[in-house]
CSV table of C-alpha atoms and ligand atoms in Angstrom, one decimal:
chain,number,residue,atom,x,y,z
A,30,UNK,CA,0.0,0.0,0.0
A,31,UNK,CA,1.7,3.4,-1.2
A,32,UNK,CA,0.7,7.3,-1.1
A,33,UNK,CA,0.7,6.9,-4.6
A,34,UNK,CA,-2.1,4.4,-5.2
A,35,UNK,CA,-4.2,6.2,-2.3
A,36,UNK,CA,-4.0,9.2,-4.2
A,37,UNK,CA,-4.6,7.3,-7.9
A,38,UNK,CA,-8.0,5.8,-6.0
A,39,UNK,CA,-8.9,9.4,-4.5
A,40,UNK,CA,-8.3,10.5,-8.3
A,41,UNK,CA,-10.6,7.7,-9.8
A,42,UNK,CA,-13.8,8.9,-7.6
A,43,UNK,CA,-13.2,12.6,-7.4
A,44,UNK,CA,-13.3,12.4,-11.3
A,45,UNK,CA,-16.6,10.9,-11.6
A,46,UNK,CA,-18.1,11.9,-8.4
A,47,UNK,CA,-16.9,15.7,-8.2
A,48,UNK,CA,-14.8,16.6,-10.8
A,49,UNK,CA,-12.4,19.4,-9.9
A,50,UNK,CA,-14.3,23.0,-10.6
A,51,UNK,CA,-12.8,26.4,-11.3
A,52,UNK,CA,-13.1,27.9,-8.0
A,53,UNK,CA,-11.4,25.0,-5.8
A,54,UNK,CA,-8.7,24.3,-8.5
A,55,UNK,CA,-8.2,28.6,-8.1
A,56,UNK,CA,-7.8,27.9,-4.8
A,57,UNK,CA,-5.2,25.5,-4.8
A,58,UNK,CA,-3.5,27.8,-7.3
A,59,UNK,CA,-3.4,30.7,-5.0
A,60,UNK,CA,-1.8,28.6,-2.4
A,61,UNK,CA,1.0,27.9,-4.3
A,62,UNK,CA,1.3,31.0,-5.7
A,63,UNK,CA,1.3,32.5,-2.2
A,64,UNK,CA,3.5,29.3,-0.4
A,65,UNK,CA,0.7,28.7,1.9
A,66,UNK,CA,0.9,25.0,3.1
A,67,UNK,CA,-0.4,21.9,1.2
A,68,UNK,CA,-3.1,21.2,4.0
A,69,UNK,CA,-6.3,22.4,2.5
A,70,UNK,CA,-8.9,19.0,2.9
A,71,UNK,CA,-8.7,17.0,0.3
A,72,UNK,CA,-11.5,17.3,-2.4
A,73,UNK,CA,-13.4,14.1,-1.1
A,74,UNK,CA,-12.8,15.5,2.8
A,75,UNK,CA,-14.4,18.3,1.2
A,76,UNK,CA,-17.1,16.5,-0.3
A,77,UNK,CA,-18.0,14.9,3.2
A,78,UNK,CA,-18.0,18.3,4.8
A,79,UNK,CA,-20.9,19.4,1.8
A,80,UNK,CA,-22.8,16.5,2.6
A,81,UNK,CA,-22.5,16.6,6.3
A,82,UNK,CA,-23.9,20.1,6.0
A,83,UNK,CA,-27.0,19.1,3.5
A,84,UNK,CA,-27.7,16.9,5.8
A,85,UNK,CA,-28.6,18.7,9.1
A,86,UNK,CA,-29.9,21.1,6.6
A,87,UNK,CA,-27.2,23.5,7.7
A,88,UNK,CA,-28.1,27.4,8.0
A,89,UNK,CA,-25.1,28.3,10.1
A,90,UNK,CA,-21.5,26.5,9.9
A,91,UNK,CA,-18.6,27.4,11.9
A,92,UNK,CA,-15.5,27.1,10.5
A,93,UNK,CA,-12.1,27.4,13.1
A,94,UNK,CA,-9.1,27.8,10.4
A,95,UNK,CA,-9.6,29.1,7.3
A,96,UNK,CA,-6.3,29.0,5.2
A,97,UNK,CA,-7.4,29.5,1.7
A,98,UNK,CA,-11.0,28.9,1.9
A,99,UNK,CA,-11.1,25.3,0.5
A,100,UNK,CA,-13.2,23.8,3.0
A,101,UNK,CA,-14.8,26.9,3.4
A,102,UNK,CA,-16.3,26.8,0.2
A,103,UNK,CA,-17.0,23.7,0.3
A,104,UNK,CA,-19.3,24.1,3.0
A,105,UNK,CA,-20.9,27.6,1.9
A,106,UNK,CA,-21.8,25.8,-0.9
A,107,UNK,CA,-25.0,23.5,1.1
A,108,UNK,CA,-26.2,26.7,2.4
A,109,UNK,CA,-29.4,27.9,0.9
A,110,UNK,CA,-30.3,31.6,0.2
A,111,UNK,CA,-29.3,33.4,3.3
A,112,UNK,CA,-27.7,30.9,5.0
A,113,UNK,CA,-24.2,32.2,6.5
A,114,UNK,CA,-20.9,30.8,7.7
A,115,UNK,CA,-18.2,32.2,9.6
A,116,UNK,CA,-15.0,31.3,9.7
A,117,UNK,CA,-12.4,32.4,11.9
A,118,UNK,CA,-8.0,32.9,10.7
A,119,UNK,CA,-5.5,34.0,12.9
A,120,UNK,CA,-3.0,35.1,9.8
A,121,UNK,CA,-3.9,38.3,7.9
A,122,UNK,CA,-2.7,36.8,4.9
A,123,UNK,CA,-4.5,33.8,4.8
A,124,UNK,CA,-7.6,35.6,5.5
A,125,UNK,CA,-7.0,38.0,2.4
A,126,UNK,CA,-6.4,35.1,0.2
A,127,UNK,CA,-9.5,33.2,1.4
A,128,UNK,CA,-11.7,36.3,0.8
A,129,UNK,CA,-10.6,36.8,-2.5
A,130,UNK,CA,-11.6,33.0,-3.3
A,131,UNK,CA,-14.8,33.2,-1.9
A,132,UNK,CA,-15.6,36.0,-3.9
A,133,UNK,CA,-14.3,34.3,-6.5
A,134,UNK,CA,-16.8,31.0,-6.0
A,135,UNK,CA,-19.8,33.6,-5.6
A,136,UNK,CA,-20.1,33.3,-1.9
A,137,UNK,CA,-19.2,36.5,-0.5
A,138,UNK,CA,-22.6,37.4,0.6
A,139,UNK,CA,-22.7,34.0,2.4
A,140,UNK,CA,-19.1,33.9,4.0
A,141,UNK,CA,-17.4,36.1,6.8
A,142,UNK,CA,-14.4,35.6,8.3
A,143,UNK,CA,-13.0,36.7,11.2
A,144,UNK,CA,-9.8,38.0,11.4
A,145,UNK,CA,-8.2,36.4,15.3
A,146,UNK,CA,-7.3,34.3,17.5
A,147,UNK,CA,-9.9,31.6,17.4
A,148,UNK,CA,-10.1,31.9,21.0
A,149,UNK,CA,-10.6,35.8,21.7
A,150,UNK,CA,-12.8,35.8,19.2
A,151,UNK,CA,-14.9,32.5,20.0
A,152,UNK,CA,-16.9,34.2,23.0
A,153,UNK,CA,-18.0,36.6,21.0
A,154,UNK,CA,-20.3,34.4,18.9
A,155,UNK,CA,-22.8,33.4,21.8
A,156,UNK,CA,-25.4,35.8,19.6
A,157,UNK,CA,-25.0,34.5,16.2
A,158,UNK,CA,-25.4,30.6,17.2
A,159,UNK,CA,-26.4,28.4,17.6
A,160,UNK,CA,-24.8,27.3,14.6
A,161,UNK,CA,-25.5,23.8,12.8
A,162,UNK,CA,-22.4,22.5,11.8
A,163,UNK,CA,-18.8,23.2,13.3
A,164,UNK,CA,-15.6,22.4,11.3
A,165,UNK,CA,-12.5,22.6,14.0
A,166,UNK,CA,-9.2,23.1,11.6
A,167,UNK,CA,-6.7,25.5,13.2
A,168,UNK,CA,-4.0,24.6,16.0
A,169,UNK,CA,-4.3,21.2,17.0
A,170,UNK,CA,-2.7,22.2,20.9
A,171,UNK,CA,-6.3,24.3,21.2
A,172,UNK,CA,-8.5,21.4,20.3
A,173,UNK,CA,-10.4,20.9,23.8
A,174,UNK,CA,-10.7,24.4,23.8
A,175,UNK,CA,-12.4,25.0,20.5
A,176,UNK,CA,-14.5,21.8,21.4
A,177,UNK,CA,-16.2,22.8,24.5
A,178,UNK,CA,-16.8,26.4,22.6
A,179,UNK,CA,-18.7,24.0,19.6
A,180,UNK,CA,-20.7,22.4,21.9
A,181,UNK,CA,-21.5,25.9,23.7
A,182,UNK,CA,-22.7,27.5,20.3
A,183,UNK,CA,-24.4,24.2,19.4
A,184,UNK,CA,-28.2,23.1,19.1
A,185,UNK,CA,-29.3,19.2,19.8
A,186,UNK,CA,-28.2,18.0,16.2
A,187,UNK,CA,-25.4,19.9,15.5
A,188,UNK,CA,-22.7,18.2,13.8
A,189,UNK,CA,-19.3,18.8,15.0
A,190,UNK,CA,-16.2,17.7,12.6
A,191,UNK,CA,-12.8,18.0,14.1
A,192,UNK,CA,-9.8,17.2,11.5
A,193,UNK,CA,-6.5,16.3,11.4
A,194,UNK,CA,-6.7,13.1,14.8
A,195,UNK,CA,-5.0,10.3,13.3
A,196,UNK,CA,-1.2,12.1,12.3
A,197,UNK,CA,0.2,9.2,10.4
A,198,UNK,CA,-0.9,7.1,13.7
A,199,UNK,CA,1.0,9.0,16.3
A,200,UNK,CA,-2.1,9.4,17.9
A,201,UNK,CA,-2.2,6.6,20.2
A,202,UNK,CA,1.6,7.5,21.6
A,203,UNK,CA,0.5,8.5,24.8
A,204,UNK,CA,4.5,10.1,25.2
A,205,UNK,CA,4.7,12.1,22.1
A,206,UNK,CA,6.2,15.1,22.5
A,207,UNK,CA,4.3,16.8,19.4
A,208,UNK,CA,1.9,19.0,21.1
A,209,UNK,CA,-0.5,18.4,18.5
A,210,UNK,CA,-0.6,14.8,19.1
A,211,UNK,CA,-1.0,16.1,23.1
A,212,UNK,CA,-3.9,18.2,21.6
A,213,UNK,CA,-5.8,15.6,20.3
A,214,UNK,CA,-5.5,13.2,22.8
A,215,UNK,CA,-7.2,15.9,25.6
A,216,UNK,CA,-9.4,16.4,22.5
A,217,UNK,CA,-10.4,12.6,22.3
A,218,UNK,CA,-11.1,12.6,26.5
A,219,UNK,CA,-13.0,15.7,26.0
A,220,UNK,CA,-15.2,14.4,23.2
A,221,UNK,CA,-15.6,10.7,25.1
A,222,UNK,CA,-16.5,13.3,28.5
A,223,UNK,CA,-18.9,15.2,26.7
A,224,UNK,CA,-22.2,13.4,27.4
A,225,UNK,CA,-24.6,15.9,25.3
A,226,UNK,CA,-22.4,13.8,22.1
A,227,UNK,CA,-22.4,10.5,20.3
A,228,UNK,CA,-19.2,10.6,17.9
A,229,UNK,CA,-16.6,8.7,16.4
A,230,UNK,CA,-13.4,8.6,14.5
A,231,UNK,CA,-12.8,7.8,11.1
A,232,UNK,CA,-9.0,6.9,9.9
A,233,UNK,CA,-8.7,8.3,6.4
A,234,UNK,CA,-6.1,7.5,3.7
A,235,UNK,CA,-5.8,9.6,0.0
A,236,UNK,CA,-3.8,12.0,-1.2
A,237,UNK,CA,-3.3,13.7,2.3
A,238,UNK,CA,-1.9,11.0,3.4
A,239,UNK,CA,-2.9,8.5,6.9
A,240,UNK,CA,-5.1,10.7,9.0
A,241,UNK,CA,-8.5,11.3,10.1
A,242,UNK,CA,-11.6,13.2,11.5
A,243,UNK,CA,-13.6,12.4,14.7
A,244,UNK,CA,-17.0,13.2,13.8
A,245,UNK,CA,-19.9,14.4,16.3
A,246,UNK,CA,-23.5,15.2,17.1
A,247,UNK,CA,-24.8,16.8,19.8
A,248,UNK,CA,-27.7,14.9,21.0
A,249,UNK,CA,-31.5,15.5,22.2
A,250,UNK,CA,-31.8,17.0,25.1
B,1,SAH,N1,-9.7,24.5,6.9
B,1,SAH,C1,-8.7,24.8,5.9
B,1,SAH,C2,-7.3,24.5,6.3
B,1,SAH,C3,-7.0,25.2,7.6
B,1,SAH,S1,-5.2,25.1,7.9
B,1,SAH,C4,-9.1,23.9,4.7
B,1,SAH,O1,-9.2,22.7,4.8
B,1,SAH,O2,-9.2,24.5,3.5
B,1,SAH,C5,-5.2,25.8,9.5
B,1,SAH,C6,-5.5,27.3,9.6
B,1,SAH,O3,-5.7,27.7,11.0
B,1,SAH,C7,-4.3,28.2,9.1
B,1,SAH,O4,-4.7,29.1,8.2
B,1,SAH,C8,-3.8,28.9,10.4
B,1,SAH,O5,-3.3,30.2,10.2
B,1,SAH,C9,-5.1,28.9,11.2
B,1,SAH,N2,-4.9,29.1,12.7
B,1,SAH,C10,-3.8,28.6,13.4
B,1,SAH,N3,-4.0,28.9,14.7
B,1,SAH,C11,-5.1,29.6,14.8
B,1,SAH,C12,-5.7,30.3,15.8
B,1,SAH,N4,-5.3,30.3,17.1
B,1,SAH,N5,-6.9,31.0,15.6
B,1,SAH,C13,-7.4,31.0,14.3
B,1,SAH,N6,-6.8,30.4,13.3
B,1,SAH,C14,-5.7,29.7,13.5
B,2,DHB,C1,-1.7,20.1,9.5
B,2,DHB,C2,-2.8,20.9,9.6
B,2,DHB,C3,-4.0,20.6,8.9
B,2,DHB,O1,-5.1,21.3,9.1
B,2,DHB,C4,-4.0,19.6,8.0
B,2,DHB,O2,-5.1,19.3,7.4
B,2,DHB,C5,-2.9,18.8,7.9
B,2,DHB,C6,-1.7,19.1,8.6
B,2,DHB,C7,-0.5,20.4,10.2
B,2,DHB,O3,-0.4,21.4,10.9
B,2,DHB,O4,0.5,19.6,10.1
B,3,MG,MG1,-6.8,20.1,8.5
């Protein structure tokens, strides 16, 4: 089993099942252009997200790390007519080059983002919740953090999505030193804590590589 063939199977679907369109391929573009990192989901990740949305019927989505606005897009795209989704970037630059792709897909009138510290500016969204689907994608370290704030702005049937838990497997190294691993596995205890959730974790391999997402819903009250 090889990166190469994961990515070659990856390629096979996303070619029949959602071929690559202008506005995500422009994306792409401008992070190479700009030498943002390669860590944009992956189109089928993407997908999911899409679907995951159209299936709660998703009016708000939360979005914690914006980068380019891949998976921004992606989402914005299940909302109907004034639906909204705000997505919150702690880099200037990233935020500029996002905006200008979301303008660039036709969503500006359904996309903000937030220029911050996901943190700071977390508290401050009590009065635009509660939102119906939260995508957690910045600093892995801040994980339980931005967790408990998802669950806080959620409604019973809110889907939470938290990316990047698996890391090549290094996950279940209770020692690791990455603090990103660290992050995930408080993340993992908070999730298994939380009892207003049902989730699970799903290992992914393609063209990103070995990872995964732990996927969650808050449940009736
Ligand atoms: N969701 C994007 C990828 C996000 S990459 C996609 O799949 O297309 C992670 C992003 O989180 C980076 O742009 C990084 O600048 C941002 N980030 C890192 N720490 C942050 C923080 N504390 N608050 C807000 N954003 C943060
Ligand atoms: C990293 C971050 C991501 O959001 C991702 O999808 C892949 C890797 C990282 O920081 O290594
Ligand atoms: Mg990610």
């Amino acid at each position: 089993m090889s990166q190469n063939l994961w990515s070659q199977v990856d390629r096979y679907f996303a070619d029949q099942l959602h071929p690559e369109d202008a506005a995500l391929a422009a994306v792409l573009a401008s992070c190479e252009a700009n030498h943002l990192p390669p860590i944009s989901v992956a189109p089928n990740q993407g997908r999911l997200l899409q679907l995951l949305a159209l299936a709660c019927g998703a009016r708000r989505i939360l979005e914690v790390g914006t980068l380019a606005g891949y998976s921004t897009i992606c989402m914005a795209r299940a909302l109907p007519a004034g639906g909204k989704l705000i997505s919150l970037e702690i880099d200037p630059r990233h935020a500029g080059i996002a905006l200008e792709n979301v303008g660039r897909a036709g969503l500006a009138d359904k996309v903000e983002i937030r220029l911050g510290r996901a943190l700071d500016l977390l508290p401050g969204l009590a009065g635009e919740g509660p939102f119906d689907l939260v995508f957690i994608d910045a600093d892995k370290t801040s994980n339980p953090e931005y967790f408990a704030w998802a669950v806080k702005l959620s409604r019973p049937g809110t889907i939470i999505v938290i990316d990047n838990v698996v890391r090549e497997g290094k996950v279940i190294d209770a020692h690791s030193k990455d603090q990103s691993v660290q992050g995930v596995r408080r993340l993992t205890a908070a999730v298994a804590a939380e009892k207003r959730v049902r989730a699970t974790t799903l290992q992914t391999v393609g063209s990103k590589g070995y990872d995964g997402l732990i996927i969650a819903m808050v449940l009736p009250s």
